[in-house]
């Protein structure tokens, strides 16, 4: 699967991994369209990458996704690639009070978002000669991080959904790839986890994206860079041991012990 000359839509492409992916895909001669909620972040991304196309759109909003689909496929009829990258990760102490309508935000963005986007865009991608869907999950899809319980659950579920999607599309022209990044130096990694991550160094986003593009081009369907590969293997051979490491890293984990 060549990652050149494609027309790529990246959700959550105004920051972090999505913005770096946009940068590297533009450098390779792809047309790149990104979404995000905050128009100022989208403006700043366009200033960095003048060829970037941006649309303000929220993966939580079904009507917004329908409008995005119409706008993108009208302006960029060669669209052949959807990258579901938008995501949020919060530090949630489950024993503390929290509004019920706020509690499940990660599920709505990280899991329901990709499912909505795929439902809307899949019929179009199926008509392309070589369609591609890339879901960005996390190494935490394999071993959960107790400080981020709803996030971990959302990513484990996205991993399962992606496996089902790949199985259903096996004989179609659409390839389904999962990227499960390890901790990566982006606003999300440091945001609510400054204390937990103070002695940790995340992967460089530029290196992460270079590795992912190389592995997509090599035909790999489940891409687990760096520590994510360790988590994936540990889930099979020593799940308890690795969970203990996560509990240690997690202040929330210490609280519930
Ligand atoms: N960094 C890590 O350590 C790490 C590790 C494993 C997996 N990941 C995954 O990698 C992906 C990218 O994360 P990142 O680290 O690059 O985070 P980031 O720098 O915070 O970027 C997240 C992007 O998603 C957008 N976004 C958030 N909610 C959205 C929504 N409802 N609709 C549309 N866009 C939305 C954000 O823009 P707005 O806020 O303006 O909407 C931003 O562009 C996520 O799925 C994350 O779970 C990250």
Short mmCIF file of C-alpha atoms in Angstrom, two decimals, residues 23-238:
data_model
loop_
_atom_site.label_atom_id
_atom_site.label_comp_id
_atom_site.label_asym_id
_atom_site.label_seq_id
_atom_site.Cartn_x
_atom_site.Cartn_y
_atom_site.Cartn_z
CA UNK A 23 2.89 16.94 7.75
CA UNK A 24 4.56 13.72 6.61
CA UNK A 25 1.74 12.78 4.24
CA UNK A 26 1.87 16.24 2.63
CA UNK A 27 5.64 15.88 2.20
CA UNK A 28 4.94 12.66 0.29
CA UNK A 29 2.62 14.37 -2.18
CA UNK A 30 -0.72 13.32 -0.69
CA UNK A 31 -3.73 15.63 -0.41
CA UNK A 32 -4.47 15.95 3.30
CA UNK A 33 -7.66 17.15 4.95
CA UNK A 34 -7.87 17.40 8.74
CA UNK A 35 -10.67 18.02 11.22
CA UNK A 36 -10.84 19.25 14.80
CA UNK A 37 -13.24 21.15 17.06
CA UNK A 38 -11.21 24.27 17.82
CA UNK A 39 -10.97 26.67 14.83
CA UNK A 40 -7.91 28.41 16.31
CA UNK A 41 -5.98 25.14 16.40
CA UNK A 42 -7.03 24.47 12.79
CA UNK A 43 -5.85 27.98 11.75
CA UNK A 44 -2.51 27.41 13.50
CA UNK A 45 -2.11 24.06 11.72
CA UNK A 46 -2.79 25.71 8.35
CA UNK A 47 -0.18 28.35 9.10
CA UNK A 48 2.38 25.61 9.74
CA UNK A 49 1.30 23.58 6.71
CA UNK A 50 -0.09 25.93 4.02
CA UNK A 51 -1.20 23.03 1.76
CA UNK A 52 -3.33 21.54 4.53
CA UNK A 53 -7.12 21.53 4.07
CA UNK A 54 -9.11 21.96 7.28
CA UNK A 55 -12.72 21.47 8.34
CA UNK A 56 -14.14 22.22 11.75
CA UNK A 57 -15.98 19.05 12.74
CA UNK A 58 -16.71 17.10 15.91
CA UNK A 59 -16.78 13.29 15.76
CA UNK A 60 -19.47 13.33 18.49
CA UNK A 61 -21.95 15.07 16.19
CA UNK A 62 -23.79 12.82 13.67
CA UNK A 63 -25.27 15.74 11.69
CA UNK A 64 -21.83 17.34 11.57
CA UNK A 65 -20.36 14.11 10.20
CA UNK A 66 -22.99 14.00 7.45
CA UNK A 67 -22.20 17.63 6.55
CA UNK A 68 -18.47 16.86 6.58
CA UNK A 69 -19.01 13.89 4.27
CA UNK A 70 -20.91 16.02 1.74
CA UNK A 71 -18.36 18.83 1.84
CA UNK A 72 -15.27 16.61 1.64
CA UNK A 73 -16.51 14.28 -1.08
CA UNK A 74 -17.74 17.25 -3.16
CA UNK A 75 -14.47 19.18 -2.87
CA UNK A 76 -12.17 16.12 -2.86
CA UNK A 77 -13.90 13.38 -4.86
CA UNK A 78 -10.65 11.36 -4.94
CA UNK A 79 -10.92 10.76 -1.18
CA UNK A 80 -9.65 7.22 -0.57
CA UNK A 81 -8.27 7.21 2.99
CA UNK A 82 -9.89 7.83 6.39
CA UNK A 83 -7.70 8.07 9.49
CA UNK A 84 -9.69 7.98 12.73
CA UNK A 85 -7.23 9.71 15.00
CA UNK A 86 -9.25 12.21 17.09
CA UNK A 87 -9.08 11.29 20.75
CA UNK A 88 -9.10 12.53 24.32
CA UNK A 89 -7.67 10.99 27.49
CA UNK A 90 -8.64 12.06 30.98
CA UNK A 91 -7.38 11.24 34.44
CA UNK A 92 -10.47 9.87 36.19
CA UNK A 93 -10.66 8.80 39.82
CA UNK A 94 -13.68 6.55 39.86
CA UNK A 95 -14.30 6.98 43.61
CA UNK A 96 -14.77 10.73 43.17
CA UNK A 97 -18.12 12.26 42.14
CA UNK A 98 -18.53 12.97 38.42
CA UNK A 99 -21.58 13.93 36.36
CA UNK A 100 -22.98 10.91 34.53
CA UNK A 101 -23.26 12.78 31.23
CA UNK A 102 -19.56 13.72 31.41
CA UNK A 103 -18.20 10.35 32.52
CA UNK A 104 -18.18 8.59 29.15
CA UNK A 105 -16.68 11.32 26.93
CA UNK A 106 -13.75 9.13 25.84
CA UNK A 107 -16.18 6.44 24.68
CA UNK A 108 -18.14 8.98 22.67
CA UNK A 109 -15.06 10.48 21.00
CA UNK A 110 -12.54 7.61 20.82
CA UNK A 111 -14.93 4.74 20.07
CA UNK A 112 -18.31 6.06 18.91
CA UNK A 113 -16.52 8.73 16.81
CA UNK A 114 -14.65 6.24 14.57
CA UNK A 115 -17.73 4.01 14.35
CA UNK A 116 -19.86 6.96 13.15
CA UNK A 117 -17.18 8.16 10.71
CA UNK A 118 -16.76 4.68 9.22
CA UNK A 119 -20.51 4.14 8.89
CA UNK A 120 -20.77 7.44 6.99
CA UNK A 121 -17.65 7.12 4.78
CA UNK A 122 -17.42 3.36 4.15
CA UNK A 123 -19.83 3.14 1.16
CA UNK A 124 -17.80 5.86 -0.57
CA UNK A 125 -14.45 4.23 0.25
CA UNK A 126 -15.74 0.88 -1.03
CA UNK A 127 -16.12 2.46 -4.47
CA UNK A 128 -12.46 3.50 -4.57
CA UNK A 129 -9.87 1.34 -6.26
CA UNK A 130 -7.81 1.02 -3.09
CA UNK A 131 -9.59 2.39 -0.02
CA UNK A 132 -7.89 2.60 3.35
CA UNK A 133 -9.20 3.02 6.90
CA UNK A 134 -6.70 3.59 9.70
CA UNK A 135 -7.93 3.50 13.30
CA UNK A 136 -5.60 4.96 15.92
CA UNK A 137 -6.07 3.00 19.13
CA UNK A 138 -3.35 2.75 21.81
CA UNK A 139 -0.99 0.33 23.54
CA UNK A 140 -3.50 0.71 26.38
CA UNK A 141 -5.93 -1.30 24.23
CA UNK A 142 -3.84 -4.34 25.33
CA UNK A 143 -3.09 -3.53 29.00
CA UNK A 144 -5.22 -0.88 30.77
CA UNK A 145 -3.86 2.14 32.64
CA UNK A 146 -5.89 2.55 35.85
CA UNK A 147 -5.49 6.37 35.91
CA UNK A 148 -7.38 6.47 32.59
CA UNK A 149 -10.12 3.86 33.03
CA UNK A 150 -12.66 5.16 30.50
CA UNK A 151 -9.91 5.84 27.95
CA UNK A 152 -8.46 2.33 28.37
CA UNK A 153 -11.93 0.83 27.93
CA UNK A 154 -12.58 2.94 24.81
CA UNK A 155 -9.31 1.84 23.18
CA UNK A 156 -9.76 -1.86 24.02
CA UNK A 157 -13.20 -1.63 22.40
CA UNK A 158 -11.82 0.22 19.35
CA UNK A 159 -9.28 -2.60 18.94
CA UNK A 160 -12.11 -5.19 18.97
CA UNK A 161 -14.24 -3.14 16.56
CA UNK A 162 -11.28 -2.75 14.18
CA UNK A 163 -10.69 -6.52 14.14
CA UNK A 164 -14.38 -7.07 13.27
CA UNK A 165 -14.29 -4.40 10.55
CA UNK A 166 -11.15 -5.95 9.02
CA UNK A 167 -12.77 -9.40 9.00
CA UNK A 168 -15.94 -8.07 7.34
CA UNK A 169 -14.01 -6.16 4.66
CA UNK A 170 -11.47 -8.92 3.98
CA UNK A 171 -12.63 -9.49 0.41
CA UNK A 172 -13.29 -5.83 -0.39
CA UNK A 173 -11.05 -3.12 -1.84
CA UNK A 174 -10.78 -1.42 1.57
CA UNK A 175 -7.81 -2.24 3.80
CA UNK A 176 -8.25 -1.78 7.56
CA UNK A 177 -5.19 -0.86 9.61
CA UNK A 178 -4.84 -0.28 13.34
CA UNK A 179 -2.08 1.89 14.76
CA UNK A 180 -1.62 1.41 18.53
CA UNK A 181 0.83 4.14 19.57
CA UNK A 182 2.81 3.95 22.80
CA UNK A 183 3.07 7.03 25.06
CA UNK A 184 3.98 9.80 22.63
CA UNK A 185 5.07 13.39 23.40
CA UNK A 186 1.87 15.29 22.55
CA UNK A 187 -0.47 17.56 24.55
CA UNK A 188 -2.61 14.49 25.36
CA UNK A 189 0.32 12.60 26.95
CA UNK A 190 1.33 15.42 29.30
CA UNK A 191 -2.10 17.09 29.76
CA UNK A 192 -3.75 15.43 32.75
CA UNK A 193 -0.92 13.01 33.46
CA UNK A 194 1.98 15.31 34.38
CA UNK A 195 2.40 13.60 37.78
CA UNK A 196 2.16 10.02 36.47
CA UNK A 197 4.47 10.69 33.53
CA UNK A 198 7.05 12.85 35.29
CA UNK A 199 9.77 10.19 34.97
CA UNK A 200 8.54 8.86 31.61
CA UNK A 201 9.62 9.92 28.15
CA UNK A 202 7.13 9.46 25.35
CA UNK A 203 8.03 8.56 21.79
CA UNK A 204 8.86 11.40 19.39
CA UNK A 205 5.74 11.94 17.20
CA UNK A 206 7.88 12.38 14.05
CA UNK A 207 9.59 9.02 14.65
CA UNK A 208 6.26 7.35 15.46
CA UNK A 209 4.67 8.58 12.24
CA UNK A 210 7.72 7.66 10.11
CA UNK A 211 7.60 4.09 11.51
CA UNK A 212 3.84 3.84 10.94
CA UNK A 213 4.02 5.00 7.32
CA UNK A 214 6.87 2.57 6.65
CA UNK A 215 4.88 -0.31 8.19
CA UNK A 216 1.69 0.58 6.30
CA UNK A 217 3.71 0.53 3.08
CA UNK A 218 5.17 -2.85 4.11
CA UNK A 219 1.63 -4.24 4.39
CA UNK A 220 1.38 -4.53 8.20
CA UNK A 221 -2.21 -4.38 9.44
CA UNK A 222 -1.68 -4.01 13.21
CA UNK A 223 1.09 -1.54 13.94
CA UNK A 224 2.41 -1.41 17.51
CA UNK A 225 5.48 0.84 17.69
CA UNK A 226 7.88 0.85 20.65
CA UNK A 227 6.44 -0.09 24.05
CA UNK A 228 3.06 -0.96 22.49
CA UNK A 229 4.58 -4.13 21.05
CA UNK A 230 5.74 -5.06 24.58
CA UNK A 231 2.20 -4.48 25.91
CA UNK A 232 0.69 -6.57 23.13
CA UNK A 233 3.00 -9.50 23.80
CA UNK A 234 2.68 -9.12 27.59
CA UNK A 235 -1.10 -9.36 27.33
CA UNK A 236 -0.56 -12.94 26.15
CA UNK A 237 2.43 -14.06 28.21
CA UNK A 238 2.36 -12.03 31.45
#
